[in-house]
Amino acid sequence: MILNVDDHEPGRYARTRLLKQAGYEVAEASTGNEALELITSLGPSLVLLDVNLPDMSGLEVCRRIKSDADLSSILVLQVSASAITSQDRVGALDNGADAYLIEPVDSGVLLATVRALLRVREAEAELAKANGALQEANELLIRRNEDLQRFAYAASHDLQEPLRTISNFAGLLERRYVGRLDAEADQILGFIQQGAARMSTLIQGLLLYEQAGQEHGENWTPVDLNQVLTWTLKDLEKSITESNAIVTFDPLPMIRGNAALLSQLFQNLIHNGLKYHKPDEPARIHISSQNKTQDMVEIAVSDNGIGIPVKFQKIIFSPFQRLHGAESPGFGIGLATCQRIIERHGGRIWLESPNRYAGTTFYFSLPNQP
Ligand code: ADP
């Protein structure tokens, strides 16, 4: 509905007729007070407001509409005599009028302005609705995610204790009875021990994955990646030597982040390079620094291994996605943890593996420390 406010009856009549012919429902008021009453009782979408009213100025009516939280969304199209000063026009717009027309107003221009204002309002309402829905969905997602994280943490944490008990008692049985019972019993005790060790590795992995998703902002410090990599390679020394692998690295930049998480990241990527080598060739892994912008640096970890088919290159970053069976140990949470660590740092991780057996290069970006 449109409220047409004008004390000049012939002019008001002509505009009401024009708007009704264009299909709008129209109510009329001839004074400022009458207009304010009808605005409250009818809630029009738009007020066509003459500036010169007998009891108060149209500018004041507009100010009252726009300063009332319940009414401020009503559109105001102010119309005034050509004699008005440009200062008054500025005053009207400053008071919150959504548009301003000066007499004599062409009927085509008036209708087009009304249509345009209503269109914009409709689009704004749609946008607000969509934004509201998006925010709701986002809040739900955050809550679900937090629930899930709490659940994963509690489950992994609480499972450790009974698992330690199983492992300890199986160890005790093994020490006391292996060699004294039959061969099958010895084998069963071995299976229990292996199962417990595997489950313990899985729980450790889940806890690391969980930890990588937690807020670490307070620990962000300048980190020398050369030092982090040196520590990591020390931890992996045994696996590297045993598999005759060669791991090399170029000088790496300083970044801002969490050294412990980044060591975990290098460990996962290098460990995968060692695991997924070609059957007839020991692993060669090289870590280098790629592009560098003012904000981010890019690091590459490349290997000469079996490669990753293009169709699997995205899914392997999801938890528990593996392309290998029991022949190579693992649970499929290494790359998911890497992704979490990088996202925590505000970067991204991706890979290139052009052909089967042409090796894989993992790239990731981290915040630069100038
Ligand atoms: P996991 O190694 O425990 O299976 P990851 O999340 O680290 O779990 O890796 C997921 C899968 O991605 C692996 O099962 C493997 O198939 C594949 N993959 C990861 N890194 C490499 C690599 N460097 N070369 C070839 N395949 C890889």
Coordinates of N, CA and C and ligand atoms in Angstrom, one line a residue, residues 272-273 275-276 303 306-308 316 321-324 329-336 360 362, ligand 1:
N272 N 54.3 -40.3 4.4 CA 53.6 -40.8 3.2 C 54.5 -41.0 2.1
G273 N 55.4 -40.1 1.9 CA 56.4 -40.2 0.8 C 57.2 -41.5 1.0
K275 N 56.2 -44.2 2.7 CA 55.3 -45.4 2.6 C 54.9 -45.7 1.1
Y276 N 54.6 -44.7 0.4 CA 54.0 -44.9 -1.0 C 55.1 -44.8 -2.0
D303 N 57.7 -36.1 -4.0 CA 58.3 -37.5 -3.9 C 58.3 -38.1 -5.3
I306 N 54.4 -43.6 -6.1 CA 53.5 -44.2 -7.0 C 52.4 -43.3 -7.5
G307 N 52.4 -42.1 -7.0 CA 51.4 -41.1 -7.5 C 50.0 -41.3 -7.0
I308 N 49.1 -40.4 -7.3 CA 47.7 -40.5 -6.9 C 46.8 -40.2 -8.1
I316 N 41.1 -37.6 -0.9 CA 42.1 -38.2 0.1 C 42.3 -37.2 1.3
Q321 N 39.7 -41.6 4.3 CA 39.8 -42.0 2.9 C 41.2 -42.5 2.6
R322 N 41.2 -43.8 2.2 CA 42.5 -44.4 1.8 C 42.4 -45.0 0.4
L323 N 43.5 -45.0 -0.3 CA 43.5 -45.7 -1.6 C 44.2 -47.0 -1.4
H324 N 44.6 -47.4 -0.2 CA 45.4 -48.6 0.0 C 44.7 -49.5 1.0
P329 N 50.3 -49.8 6.2 CA 49.6 -49.4 7.4 C 49.1 -48.0 7.4
G330 N 48.0 -47.7 8.1 CA 47.5 -46.3 8.1 C 46.0 -46.4 8.3
F331 N 45.5 -45.2 8.7 CA 44.0 -45.1 8.9 C 43.4 -44.0 8.1
G332 N 44.1 -43.4 7.3 CA 43.5 -42.3 6.4 C 43.2 -41.0 7.1
I333 N 43.9 -40.7 8.2 CA 43.7 -39.4 8.8 C 44.9 -38.5 8.7
G334 N 46.0 -39.0 8.1 CA 47.2 -38.2 8.0 C 47.0 -36.9 7.2
L335 N 46.4 -37.1 6.0 CA 46.2 -35.9 5.1 C 45.1 -35.0 5.6
A336 N 44.1 -35.6 6.3 CA 43.0 -34.8 6.8 C 43.6 -33.9 7.9
T360 N 54.4 -37.5 -6.6 CA 53.3 -36.6 -6.1 C 54.0 -35.4 -5.5
F362 N 52.9 -32.3 -2.9 CA 52.0 -31.6 -2.1 C 52.4 -30.2 -1.9
Ligands
ADP1 P1 47.1 -43.1 5.4 O1 48.5 -43.0 4.8 O2 47.1 -43.5 6.8 O3 46.3 -44.1 4.5 P2 46.6 -40.4 4.6 O4 45.5 -39.5 5.0 O5 47.9 -39.9 5.0 O6 46.3 -41.8 5.3 O7 46.6 -40.6 3.1 C1 45.4 -41.0 2.4 C2 45.7 -41.8 1.2 O8 46.3 -41.0 0.2 C3 46.6 -43.0 1.4 O9 45.9 -44.1 1.8 C4 47.3 -43.1 0.1 O10 46.5 -44.0 -0.7 C5 47.2 -41.8 -0.5 N1 48.5 -41.0 -0.4 C6 48.9 -40.1 0.5 N2 50.1 -39.6 0.3 C7 50.6 -40.3 -0.8 C8 51.8 -40.2 -1.6 N3 52.8 -39.3 -1.2 N4 51.9 -40.9 -2.7 C9 50.9 -41.8 -3.1 N5 49.7 -41.9 -2.4 C10 49.6 -41.1 -1.3

